[in-house]
Coordinates of C-alpha atoms in Angstrom, one line a residue:
Chain A
M23 CA 72.8 129.6 -47.0
D24 CA 69.8 127.4 -45.9
V25 CA 72.0 124.6 -48.2
W26 CA 75.2 125.7 -45.9
L27 CA 73.7 125.5 -42.9
Q28 CA 71.3 121.6 -43.5
Q29 CA 74.6 120.5 -44.1
L30 CA 75.9 121.7 -40.6
L31 CA 72.9 120.1 -39.3
N32 CA 73.5 117.0 -40.8
A33 CA 76.9 116.9 -39.9
I34 CA 76.7 117.4 -36.3
S35 CA 73.9 114.9 -36.0
L36 CA 76.7 112.5 -38.7
G37 CA 79.7 113.8 -35.8
A38 CA 77.7 113.0 -32.4
I39 CA 77.6 109.1 -33.8
Y40 CA 81.3 109.0 -34.3
A41 CA 81.9 110.9 -30.7
L42 CA 79.8 108.3 -29.0
I43 CA 82.1 105.5 -30.7
A44 CA 85.0 107.5 -30.4
L45 CA 84.1 107.6 -26.5
G46 CA 84.5 104.0 -26.3
Y47 CA 87.5 103.6 -27.8
T48 CA 89.7 106.3 -26.4
M49 CA 88.8 104.9 -23.0
V50 CA 89.8 101.7 -23.4
Y51 CA 92.4 102.9 -25.1
G52 CA 93.5 105.4 -22.8
I53 CA 93.5 102.6 -19.7
I54 CA 94.5 98.9 -21.5
K55 CA 96.4 101.2 -24.9
L56 CA 94.2 98.7 -26.7
I57 CA 92.6 99.3 -30.3
N58 CA 89.3 97.7 -29.6
F59 CA 89.0 96.3 -33.0
A60 CA 85.1 94.9 -31.6
H61 CA 83.9 97.9 -30.5
G62 CA 82.5 98.8 -34.3
D63 CA 80.8 95.4 -33.5
V64 CA 79.5 95.5 -30.4
F65 CA 77.7 99.2 -32.3
M66 CA 76.4 96.9 -34.7
V67 CA 75.5 94.4 -31.9
G68 CA 73.3 97.2 -30.3
A69 CA 72.0 98.1 -33.5
F70 CA 70.7 95.1 -34.1
L71 CA 69.6 94.3 -31.0
G72 CA 68.2 98.1 -30.2
Y73 CA 65.8 97.0 -33.9
Y74 CA 64.7 93.3 -32.2
A75 CA 62.9 95.4 -29.1
M76 CA 61.9 97.4 -31.3
L77 CA 60.2 94.5 -33.5
L78 CA 59.3 92.6 -29.9
V79 CA 57.3 95.4 -28.0
D80 CA 55.4 97.0 -31.5
G81 CA 52.0 95.0 -30.4
T82 CA 52.5 96.6 -26.3
P83 CA 51.0 99.4 -25.8
L84 CA 54.7 100.7 -25.2
G85 CA 55.5 100.4 -29.3
A86 CA 53.1 102.9 -29.3
N87 CA 54.5 105.9 -28.7
P88 CA 57.7 106.3 -30.5
W89 CA 59.4 108.0 -26.9
T90 CA 59.1 105.0 -25.0
K91 CA 59.5 102.9 -28.1
L92 CA 63.1 104.8 -28.4
L93 CA 63.6 104.0 -24.7
V94 CA 63.4 100.4 -24.3
A95 CA 65.5 100.0 -27.5
L96 CA 68.1 102.1 -26.1
L97 CA 68.0 100.6 -23.2
V98 CA 67.8 97.1 -24.3
A99 CA 71.1 98.1 -27.1
M100 CA 72.8 99.7 -23.3
V101 CA 72.6 96.7 -21.7
G102 CA 73.5 93.9 -24.3
S103 CA 76.3 96.0 -25.7
T104 CA 77.2 96.3 -21.9
L105 CA 77.3 92.6 -21.1
L106 CA 78.5 91.9 -24.7
G107 CA 82.0 94.6 -23.6
V108 CA 83.1 93.3 -20.0
T109 CA 82.1 89.6 -21.7
I110 CA 84.8 90.7 -24.1
E111 CA 86.9 91.9 -22.2
R112 CA 87.2 88.7 -19.6
V113 CA 87.1 86.0 -22.6
A114 CA 89.5 87.8 -25.0
Y115 CA 92.3 90.8 -23.7
R116 CA 92.1 89.5 -20.0
R117 CA 95.1 86.8 -20.3
L118 CA 96.4 88.4 -22.6
R119 CA 97.1 92.2 -20.9
N120 CA 100.7 91.0 -20.4
S121 CA 101.2 89.8 -23.5
P122 CA 102.5 92.0 -26.7
R123 CA 100.2 94.3 -27.8
L124 CA 100.4 92.5 -31.4
A125 CA 98.8 89.7 -29.3
A126 CA 96.0 92.0 -27.9
L127 CA 95.5 93.9 -31.8
T128 CA 95.0 90.2 -33.2
T129 CA 92.3 88.7 -30.3
A130 CA 90.7 91.8 -31.7
I131 CA 90.6 91.6 -35.3
G132 CA 89.5 88.2 -34.5
V133 CA 86.7 89.2 -32.2
S134 CA 85.7 91.7 -34.5
F135 CA 85.3 88.8 -37.4
L136 CA 83.6 86.9 -35.0
L137 CA 81.0 88.8 -34.2
E138 CA 79.9 90.1 -37.4
Y139 CA 79.9 86.4 -38.7
G140 CA 78.0 85.1 -36.3
T141 CA 76.0 87.7 -36.6
I142 CA 74.8 86.9 -40.6
Y143 CA 74.9 83.1 -39.6
L144 CA 72.1 84.0 -35.8
R145 CA 70.0 85.9 -38.6
G146 CA 70.3 82.6 -40.7
A147 CA 69.4 83.4 -44.4
Q148 CA 69.2 86.6 -44.5
G149 CA 72.1 86.6 -43.2
A150 CA 74.5 89.8 -44.8
Q151 CA 71.7 91.4 -46.1
P152 CA 70.9 95.0 -44.5
E153 CA 67.9 95.2 -42.2
A154 CA 65.6 97.9 -42.9
Y155 CA 65.2 100.2 -39.6
P156 CA 61.6 101.5 -38.2
T157 CA 60.9 105.2 -38.5
L158 CA 60.2 106.3 -35.6
F159 CA 59.1 110.5 -36.1
T160 CA 58.1 111.8 -38.7
A161 CA 58.1 116.0 -37.7
H162 CA 60.5 117.9 -39.1
L163 CA 61.1 121.2 -37.7
D164 CA 61.8 124.4 -39.5
L165 CA 65.0 126.5 -39.2
F166 CA 66.4 129.5 -41.1
G167 CA 65.5 127.6 -44.2
A168 CA 67.0 124.4 -43.7
T169 CA 64.6 121.3 -41.9
L170 CA 66.2 119.5 -39.2
K171 CA 64.1 115.9 -38.9
M172 CA 63.2 115.5 -35.5
D173 CA 65.3 111.9 -35.9
A174 CA 68.8 114.6 -36.1
L175 CA 67.2 116.3 -33.1
V176 CA 66.9 113.2 -31.1
I177 CA 70.6 112.3 -31.9
L178 CA 71.7 115.3 -30.6
V179 CA 70.4 115.1 -27.5
T180 CA 70.5 111.6 -26.7
S181 CA 74.1 111.7 -27.4
F182 CA 74.3 114.9 -25.4
L183 CA 73.2 113.6 -23.0
L184 CA 74.9 110.4 -22.9
M185 CA 78.0 112.4 -22.9
I186 CA 77.1 114.4 -19.7
V187 CA 76.5 111.5 -17.1
L188 CA 79.6 110.1 -18.6
Q189 CA 81.6 113.1 -18.3
F190 CA 80.1 113.4 -14.9
I191 CA 80.7 109.5 -13.9
V192 CA 84.7 109.7 -14.9
Q193 CA 85.7 113.2 -13.0
N194 CA 83.2 112.6 -10.0
T195 CA 82.7 109.6 -8.7
Q196 CA 85.0 107.2 -6.8
T197 CA 84.6 105.4 -10.2
G198 CA 85.7 107.8 -12.3
R199 CA 88.5 108.8 -9.5
A200 CA 89.5 105.1 -10.0
M201 CA 89.4 104.5 -13.9
R202 CA 91.8 108.2 -14.3
A203 CA 94.5 106.2 -11.9
V204 CA 94.7 102.6 -13.4
S205 CA 95.1 104.7 -16.7
F206 CA 97.1 107.1 -15.6
D207 CA 99.7 104.3 -13.4
M208 CA 98.4 100.4 -13.4
D209 CA 100.2 99.5 -10.9
A210 CA 100.5 102.7 -9.0
A211 CA 96.7 101.8 -8.7
R212 CA 97.3 98.4 -8.0
L213 CA 99.7 99.6 -4.9
M214 CA 96.2 102.4 -3.7
G215 CA 94.2 98.9 -3.7
I216 CA 91.7 99.8 -6.7
S217 CA 90.8 96.6 -8.0
V218 CA 92.1 97.2 -11.3
D219 CA 89.8 94.1 -13.2
R220 CA 86.6 96.2 -11.6
T221 CA 87.5 99.6 -13.6
I222 CA 88.7 97.8 -16.6
S223 CA 85.8 96.3 -16.1
V224 CA 83.7 99.2 -15.6
T225 CA 85.9 101.2 -18.8
F226 CA 84.4 98.1 -20.9
A227 CA 80.6 98.5 -19.4
L228 CA 80.5 102.0 -19.6
G229 CA 82.1 102.1 -24.0
S230 CA 80.3 99.3 -25.0
A231 CA 77.1 101.0 -23.5
L232 CA 78.0 104.3 -25.3
G233 CA 78.5 102.4 -28.8
G234 CA 75.2 100.3 -28.0
A235 CA 73.5 103.8 -27.7
A236 CA 75.5 105.0 -31.0
G237 CA 73.9 101.8 -32.9
V238 CA 70.3 102.3 -32.1
V239 CA 71.4 106.1 -33.2
Y240 CA 73.0 105.0 -36.4
G241 CA 69.9 103.3 -37.0
L242 CA 67.5 106.3 -37.1
Y243 CA 70.0 108.2 -38.8
Y244 CA 70.5 106.2 -42.1
T245 CA 67.0 103.7 -41.7
S246 CA 69.1 100.6 -42.4
I247 CA 71.7 98.2 -40.7
D248 CA 73.3 95.7 -41.4
P249 CA 76.2 92.9 -40.4
F250 CA 79.5 94.6 -41.7
M251 CA 77.9 97.6 -40.6
G252 CA 80.1 98.4 -37.5
L253 CA 83.9 98.2 -39.2
L254 CA 83.4 101.9 -41.5
P255 CA 82.0 103.8 -38.6
G256 CA 83.5 102.1 -36.1
L257 CA 87.8 103.6 -38.2
K258 CA 86.3 106.7 -38.6
A259 CA 85.2 106.9 -35.1
F260 CA 89.3 105.2 -33.8
I261 CA 90.4 108.3 -36.2
A262 CA 88.0 110.5 -34.5
A263 CA 89.5 109.7 -30.8
V264 CA 93.4 109.7 -32.5
V265 CA 92.4 113.2 -34.3
G266 CA 90.8 114.4 -31.1
G267 CA 93.6 112.6 -29.4
I268 CA 93.6 109.4 -27.8
G269 CA 92.8 108.6 -24.2
S270 CA 90.8 112.7 -24.1
I271 CA 86.8 112.2 -23.7
P272 CA 86.3 116.1 -24.8
G273 CA 89.8 114.8 -26.9
A274 CA 86.8 112.0 -29.1
M275 CA 84.4 114.5 -29.0
V276 CA 85.4 117.0 -30.5
G277 CA 87.6 114.3 -32.8
G278 CA 84.2 113.2 -33.6
F279 CA 82.0 116.0 -34.5
L280 CA 85.7 117.4 -36.4
I281 CA 85.5 114.2 -38.7
G282 CA 81.7 114.4 -39.2
L283 CA 82.1 118.0 -40.6
L284 CA 84.5 116.8 -42.8
E285 CA 83.2 113.9 -44.4
T286 CA 79.5 116.2 -44.8
G287 CA 81.8 118.3 -45.7
V288 CA 83.9 116.6 -48.9
S289 CA 80.1 114.8 -50.0
A290 CA 78.6 118.8 -49.7
L291 CA 81.5 119.7 -52.3
G292 CA 80.6 117.0 -55.1
F293 CA 83.8 114.6 -53.7
S294 CA 80.8 111.7 -51.9
L295 CA 82.9 108.6 -53.7
F296 CA 85.5 109.8 -51.5
R297 CA 83.8 110.1 -48.3
D298 CA 84.9 106.9 -46.0
A299 CA 88.5 107.9 -47.6
V300 CA 88.7 110.7 -46.1
A301 CA 89.3 109.6 -43.1
F302 CA 91.7 107.9 -43.6
I303 CA 93.6 110.5 -45.4
V304 CA 93.1 113.1 -42.6
L305 CA 94.1 110.4 -39.9
I306 CA 97.7 109.7 -41.9
L307 CA 98.1 113.7 -41.8
I308 CA 97.1 113.7 -37.9
L309 CA 99.4 111.3 -37.9
L310 CA 102.5 112.8 -38.7
V311 CA 102.3 116.5 -37.2
R312 CA 100.4 116.4 -34.1
P313 CA 100.5 111.8 -33.8
E314 CA 99.1 113.1 -29.6
G315 CA 96.2 114.4 -30.9
I316 CA 94.5 117.9 -30.4
F317 CA 93.4 116.8 -26.7
G318 CA 96.9 114.9 -26.4
E319 CA 100.1 115.3 -24.3
H320 CA 103.1 114.2 -26.5
V321 CA 104.4 111.3 -24.2
R322 CA 108.8 110.4 -24.6
E323 CA 108.5 107.0 -25.2
K324 CA 111.1 105.5 -22.3
V325 CA 114.1 104.0 -23.7
Chain B
M246 CA 116.3 82.6 -35.2
G247 CA 116.5 79.0 -36.9
R248 CA 119.8 77.9 -38.3
P249 CA 121.6 79.5 -40.6
F250 CA 120.4 79.0 -44.2
E251 CA 123.4 76.4 -44.6
M252 CA 125.4 75.6 -48.3
R253 CA 127.5 73.8 -47.1
S254 CA 128.2 71.3 -49.5
W255 CA 127.4 71.6 -53.7
T256 CA 125.5 68.1 -53.7
R257 CA 123.2 69.9 -51.4
V258 CA 122.3 72.7 -53.9
G259 CA 122.5 69.7 -56.7
G260 CA 119.8 68.1 -54.0
V261 CA 117.0 70.7 -54.1
L262 CA 117.2 71.6 -57.5
L263 CA 116.5 68.2 -58.2
A264 CA 114.5 67.9 -56.0
L265 CA 112.9 71.5 -57.1
L266 CA 112.8 69.9 -60.9
V267 CA 111.4 66.7 -60.3
G268 CA 108.5 68.6 -57.7
Y269 CA 107.4 71.2 -61.1
G270 CA 107.9 67.9 -63.8
V271 CA 105.3 65.9 -61.8
V272 CA 102.6 68.7 -61.5
E273 CA 102.7 69.9 -65.3
L274 CA 102.5 66.3 -66.4
A275 CA 99.7 66.1 -64.0
L276 CA 98.0 68.4 -65.7
R277 CA 99.2 68.1 -69.0
S278 CA 97.5 65.0 -68.8
G279 CA 94.5 66.0 -67.2
W280 CA 95.0 64.0 -63.7
I281 CA 94.9 67.1 -61.9
G282 CA 91.7 68.6 -63.6
R283 CA 90.8 72.4 -63.8
Y284 CA 89.2 73.1 -60.1
G285 CA 92.0 70.7 -59.1
E286 CA 94.3 73.5 -60.9
N287 CA 92.6 76.4 -59.6
V288 CA 92.9 75.3 -55.7
L289 CA 96.4 75.0 -56.8
M290 CA 96.3 78.3 -58.2
A291 CA 95.2 79.7 -54.8
I292 CA 97.6 77.4 -52.4
G293 CA 100.3 79.2 -54.6
I294 CA 99.1 82.9 -55.1
N295 CA 98.1 82.4 -50.6
I296 CA 101.5 81.0 -50.1
L297 CA 102.7 83.9 -52.0
L298 CA 100.7 86.4 -49.9
A299 CA 102.1 84.9 -46.6
V300 CA 105.3 85.4 -47.1
S301 CA 104.6 89.0 -48.4
L302 CA 103.5 89.4 -45.0
H303 CA 106.0 87.1 -43.6
V304 CA 108.7 90.1 -44.3
I305 CA 107.3 93.2 -43.2
L306 CA 105.6 91.6 -39.3
G307 CA 107.2 88.4 -39.5
L308 CA 110.8 89.1 -40.3
A309 CA 110.4 93.5 -39.4
G310 CA 108.3 93.0 -36.6
Q311 CA 105.7 96.1 -38.5
F312 CA 102.4 95.1 -38.0
S313 CA 100.9 95.1 -41.3
I314 CA 97.0 95.2 -41.6
G315 CA 96.6 96.2 -45.2
Q316 CA 98.3 93.5 -47.3
A317 CA 95.3 93.3 -49.6
G318 CA 96.4 96.9 -50.7
F319 CA 99.2 95.7 -52.3
L320 CA 98.0 93.0 -53.8
A321 CA 94.8 94.7 -55.5
V322 CA 98.0 97.7 -56.6
G323 CA 99.8 94.6 -58.6
A324 CA 96.4 93.2 -59.6
Y325 CA 95.5 96.2 -61.1
T326 CA 98.5 97.1 -62.6
A327 CA 99.1 93.9 -64.1
A328 CA 95.9 93.9 -65.8
V329 CA 95.6 96.9 -67.4
V330 CA 99.0 96.3 -68.7
T331 CA 97.7 93.5 -70.0
T332 CA 94.4 94.1 -71.0
R333 CA 95.1 97.3 -72.1
L334 CA 98.1 98.0 -73.2
D335 CA 98.4 93.8 -74.7
M336 CA 101.9 93.9 -73.0
P337 CA 102.9 90.1 -72.7
F338 CA 101.7 88.9 -69.1
E339 CA 105.5 88.8 -68.1
L340 CA 105.5 92.5 -68.6
A341 CA 102.4 93.1 -66.7
L342 CA 103.8 90.8 -63.8
V343 CA 106.6 92.6 -63.4
A344 CA 105.5 95.7 -63.7
G345 CA 102.7 94.9 -60.8
V346 CA 105.8 94.2 -59.4
V347 CA 107.5 97.8 -59.5
V348 CA 104.5 99.3 -59.1
S349 CA 103.9 97.8 -55.8
V350 CA 107.2 97.8 -54.8
L351 CA 107.0 102.1 -55.3
M352 CA 104.0 101.9 -53.4
G353 CA 105.1 100.5 -50.2
L354 CA 108.2 103.0 -50.0
L355 CA 105.3 105.7 -50.7
V356 CA 103.1 104.5 -47.7
G357 CA 106.5 102.8 -45.9
L358 CA 108.0 106.4 -45.4
P359 CA 106.2 108.7 -44.2
T360 CA 104.1 106.0 -41.9
L361 CA 107.2 104.2 -40.5
R362 CA 107.5 106.8 -38.6
L363 CA 104.2 105.5 -36.4
R364 CA 104.7 102.5 -33.9
G365 CA 102.4 99.3 -33.6
D366 CA 98.7 99.9 -33.0
Y367 CA 99.0 103.7 -35.2
L368 CA 100.5 101.5 -37.6
A369 CA 98.3 98.9 -38.8
I370 CA 95.7 101.6 -38.8
A371 CA 97.2 103.7 -41.1
T372 CA 98.4 100.6 -43.6
L373 CA 94.4 99.4 -43.1
G374 CA 93.5 102.9 -44.3
F375 CA 95.6 102.5 -47.1
A376 CA 94.2 99.7 -48.1
E377 CA 91.4 101.3 -47.8
I378 CA 92.5 104.7 -49.6
V379 CA 93.0 102.4 -52.5
R380 CA 89.7 100.2 -52.9
I381 CA 88.3 103.3 -53.1
S382 CA 90.2 104.5 -55.4
L383 CA 89.7 101.7 -58.0
L384 CA 86.5 101.8 -56.8
N385 CA 85.8 105.5 -58.6
F386 CA 88.2 104.9 -61.5
D387 CA 86.1 103.9 -64.6
Y388 CA 89.2 103.0 -67.0
V389 CA 89.9 100.5 -64.5
G390 CA 85.7 99.3 -64.8
G391 CA 84.6 101.0 -60.9
A392 CA 82.6 98.2 -58.9
A393 CA 82.2 96.3 -61.7
G394 CA 85.9 95.5 -61.6
M395 CA 88.1 94.2 -65.2
Q396 CA 87.4 90.8 -67.0
L397 CA 91.0 89.3 -67.7
P398 CA 92.1 86.2 -70.0
H399 CA 93.5 83.7 -67.6
L400 CA 97.2 83.7 -68.4
T401 CA 99.0 82.8 -65.1
T402 CA 100.0 79.0 -65.9
W403 CA 101.9 76.6 -63.3
T404 CA 105.1 77.6 -65.2
H405 CA 104.6 81.5 -63.8
L406 CA 103.4 79.8 -60.2
F407 CA 106.5 78.0 -60.0
V408 CA 109.1 80.4 -61.0
S409 CA 107.5 83.1 -58.6
L410 CA 107.5 80.7 -56.0
V411 CA 110.7 79.9 -56.4
L412 CA 111.6 83.4 -57.1
V413 CA 111.1 84.7 -53.9
F414 CA 111.8 82.3 -51.3
T415 CA 115.4 82.4 -53.2
L416 CA 115.1 85.4 -52.1
V417 CA 113.1 85.7 -49.2
L418 CA 115.5 83.1 -47.7
T419 CA 118.7 84.9 -49.2
F420 CA 117.5 88.5 -47.6
T421 CA 117.0 86.3 -43.7
H422 CA 120.5 85.0 -43.9
S423 CA 122.4 88.4 -45.2
A424 CA 124.0 91.3 -42.7
Y425 CA 120.3 93.4 -43.7
G426 CA 118.1 90.4 -42.8
R427 CA 119.4 90.1 -39.4
A428 CA 119.6 93.9 -39.0
T429 CA 115.9 93.9 -39.6
L430 CA 115.2 90.9 -37.3
A431 CA 117.3 92.6 -35.1
V432 CA 115.2 96.2 -35.9
R433 CA 112.1 93.4 -34.7
E434 CA 113.6 92.8 -31.9
D435 CA 114.3 95.8 -30.4
E436 CA 114.4 98.5 -32.4
I437 CA 116.5 101.3 -30.0
A438 CA 118.8 98.3 -29.3
A439 CA 119.6 98.2 -32.9
E440 CA 119.8 101.7 -34.1
A441 CA 122.3 102.0 -30.7
M442 CA 124.8 99.4 -33.2
G443 CA 124.5 101.3 -36.0
I444 CA 121.5 100.2 -38.3
S445 CA 119.2 102.9 -39.2
P446 CA 115.3 101.4 -38.3
T447 CA 114.0 103.7 -41.0
F448 CA 116.1 102.5 -43.2
V449 CA 115.1 98.7 -42.5
K450 CA 111.7 99.2 -41.7
V451 CA 110.4 100.5 -45.5
F452 CA 112.8 97.9 -46.8
A453 CA 110.9 95.1 -46.0
F454 CA 107.8 97.5 -46.6
A455 CA 108.3 97.9 -49.9
F456 CA 109.9 94.0 -49.9
G457 CA 107.0 92.7 -49.1
A458 CA 104.3 95.2 -50.7
G459 CA 106.7 94.1 -54.1
I460 CA 105.7 90.2 -53.2
A461 CA 102.0 91.0 -52.2
G462 CA 102.1 93.1 -56.3
L463 CA 102.9 89.7 -57.8
A464 CA 101.1 87.5 -56.0
G465 CA 98.3 90.4 -57.2
G466 CA 99.5 89.8 -61.2
L467 CA 98.9 86.1 -60.8
Y468 CA 95.8 86.7 -59.1
A469 CA 94.2 88.7 -61.8
H470 CA 95.2 86.3 -64.8
T471 CA 93.3 83.5 -62.6
F472 CA 90.7 84.6 -61.6
Y473 CA 89.3 86.0 -64.7
V474 CA 87.5 88.9 -62.4
I475 CA 89.1 91.2 -60.4
Q476 CA 86.8 93.8 -58.5
P477 CA 87.9 96.3 -56.0
V478 CA 85.3 94.5 -53.4
D479 CA 88.2 90.9 -53.7
F480 CA 90.0 93.5 -51.9
G481 CA 89.0 94.3 -49.2
F482 CA 89.7 94.0 -45.0
L483 CA 89.0 90.2 -45.3
K484 CA 91.5 89.5 -47.4
S485 CA 94.1 91.7 -45.2
F486 CA 93.2 89.0 -42.8
E487 CA 92.9 86.5 -44.0
I488 CA 96.9 87.4 -45.1
L489 CA 97.5 87.6 -41.3
V490 CA 95.6 85.0 -40.7
F491 CA 98.4 82.7 -42.6
V492 CA 101.2 84.4 -40.6
V493 CA 100.1 84.4 -36.8
L494 CA 98.7 81.1 -37.6
G495 CA 102.1 79.6 -38.7
G496 CA 103.8 81.8 -36.5
I497 CA 105.5 85.2 -36.6
G498 CA 108.7 84.2 -37.5
S499 CA 108.3 81.6 -39.7
L500 CA 108.4 81.2 -42.6
S501 CA 108.0 77.6 -43.2
G502 CA 104.6 78.1 -40.4
A503 CA 103.8 81.4 -43.1
T504 CA 103.8 79.1 -45.7
L505 CA 102.2 75.9 -44.0
A506 CA 99.6 77.8 -43.1
A507 CA 98.9 79.1 -46.1
V508 CA 99.1 76.0 -47.8
L509 CA 95.6 74.7 -45.3
L510 CA 94.2 76.9 -44.9
T511 CA 92.9 77.9 -48.5
I512 CA 92.9 73.9 -48.9
L513 CA 90.9 74.1 -45.5
S514 CA 88.9 77.0 -46.9
T515 CA 88.2 75.1 -50.0
Y516 CA 86.3 73.2 -48.1
L517 CA 84.5 75.8 -47.3
Q518 CA 83.5 77.4 -49.8
Q519 CA 79.6 76.6 -49.6
F520 CA 79.3 78.0 -45.5
P521 CA 81.6 81.4 -46.2
E522 CA 79.9 82.3 -42.8
I523 CA 81.4 79.2 -41.2
R524 CA 84.2 79.7 -42.4
M525 CA 84.7 83.6 -40.9
I526 CA 84.0 82.0 -37.7
L527 CA 85.9 79.0 -38.6
Y528 CA 89.0 81.6 -38.7
S529 CA 88.1 84.2 -36.2
V530 CA 87.6 81.2 -33.7
V531 CA 91.2 79.9 -34.7
L532 CA 92.8 83.3 -34.5
I533 CA 91.4 84.2 -31.0
L534 CA 92.4 80.2 -29.9
I535 CA 95.5 80.4 -30.8
M536 CA 96.6 84.3 -29.4
L537 CA 95.1 83.6 -26.5
F538 CA 96.8 79.8 -25.6
R539 CA 100.0 80.0 -28.1
P540 CA 100.3 83.5 -29.0
Q541 CA 103.5 82.7 -31.5
G542 CA 101.6 80.1 -33.8
L543 CA 101.7 76.8 -35.0
L544 CA 105.8 77.0 -35.6
G545 CA 106.2 79.6 -33.1
D546 CA 109.1 81.0 -34.8
R547 CA 111.4 77.6 -36.4
E548 CA 111.4 76.4 -39.5
F549 CA 110.7 73.2 -41.2
G550 CA 114.9 72.8 -40.3
D551 CA 114.8 73.4 -36.7
L552 CA 112.4 70.7 -36.2
L553 CA 114.6 67.9 -37.8
S554 CA 117.5 69.0 -35.9
V555 CA 115.3 68.9 -32.2
F556 CA 117.2 65.3 -32.5
R557 CA 120.3 66.5 -32.2
P558 CA 122.3 67.9 -29.7
K559 CA 121.2 72.1 -29.3
K560 CA 124.2 73.5 -30.8
G561 CA 123.1 77.4 -28.6
A562 CA 120.4 78.8 -26.5
D563 CA 117.2 79.8 -28.3
V564 CA 116.9 83.8 -28.3
R565 CA 113.7 84.4 -26.7

């Protein structure tokens, strides 16, 4: 029993990370119909920014307490990722808003590789080598025989807080209303006086901030980060977004947890080597059976 | 599209054949005399294989308009199949190449049939997923060496490469200008209109997919027996991305463009071998800039023949 509980706890922690990244995909896809391939790499950059921030505060009073250290790392990662995300949108995607989707997707792939190899280049000699993430919390919590690491708890609390904030912004603020309007009908929103460009920037900012936070949380969980860490979690998070119904915020959360659960389950059953393939099989299945995802609505193609 | 592939007279066919023979002979002689050394031969092989890969994606993306970013998966299938046939079953290399093609085509059908109901972005992710599944399976399959990969004899010769290239180009050009080819282009331009004209988009797409997969499989067999060792890590997303860059840089829909880009980028990357990260930064920046300022690629969807005809009066208006 405790083994299963342990696996469940692992699954939820992992799912929370996927959900955080998936939110960035789903919001961007919902608004401009672009798979922001670079989002996984924004997540990677966030992880590195958080890491360097922690190194920087290590000698100072801020670094003495793990909670302030975490806060600083999260803050730096989120601000940095936000700037990065908004810049990417401004420089690479805005020009392509009326081009074929293929051009935008190709650009996104290009940006993704630029971020990966740019990071390797900037890191110099160690380049592509992984970096050990500092351990912040060592405490354990015994829960019906399973151990809940403090890290996992922090991951969960951070993720849920961020998701609640996001849900509040999207549902209850003027900007959130504008976002929903633009995603529903860009032209009509423009006619109603909504600044489409600004709204899209805000969407990228929010999604990237969550991605950056996810990077830090991922680093804490796996205790190792590297310049290519964005690719696979990014793709899995995208799959989570598709499973949940792309464009739907609750969908992204549910999808993230489902993928986390599935992956942990497959590992627990002894197929851990195929862990990374499972998400793709799920993707192909869901696209065949219910392409609109769990929370999505079926949209008929216009002729 | 460009001008039809005109073969008005036998003199023209003869001219092409003669040029091919001379080209083959000159390179063969240079190889035998040692004028092109071991290093040069490797570069030559890399160029040829990359041309095949560019053509394989050209068929899927350029002609049928299906966004596949999992070409490395088919390359891997071809490479490993051929490798198993030569090393585990001790069959001749030519048979291994054929086996690689056959298995890749089957894979293309297997992936194509379910996923081609998907469009655009989703198809892209599904093909990427397929390539990842292939890679991960190979990684966990001890019969083919797992992560360590397979050690192979060097069997690919210039003759194999040359014959493959001629064969593939003949097939692709014939296909492009056949009725099926035109149907494929029609699906690329407007699927719904094409369907209204009695074309089955699914058939066309699956056919193009299997065709492209087969070419990538052939490239895989040649690749495996050129570089002594194959490992699952060689067939990751990076490889698919490289192939995509060939086609996108050259011009989506242009066979000459894809070929030219494959040649140029292979030469460039051999010069940048010592600086892999700079090479990838350059690749991605080029890709982004091309998409932003010339999304149709260097040649657009024109072919070399069209460039020559710039000086002649135009026969018809451009389609795009």
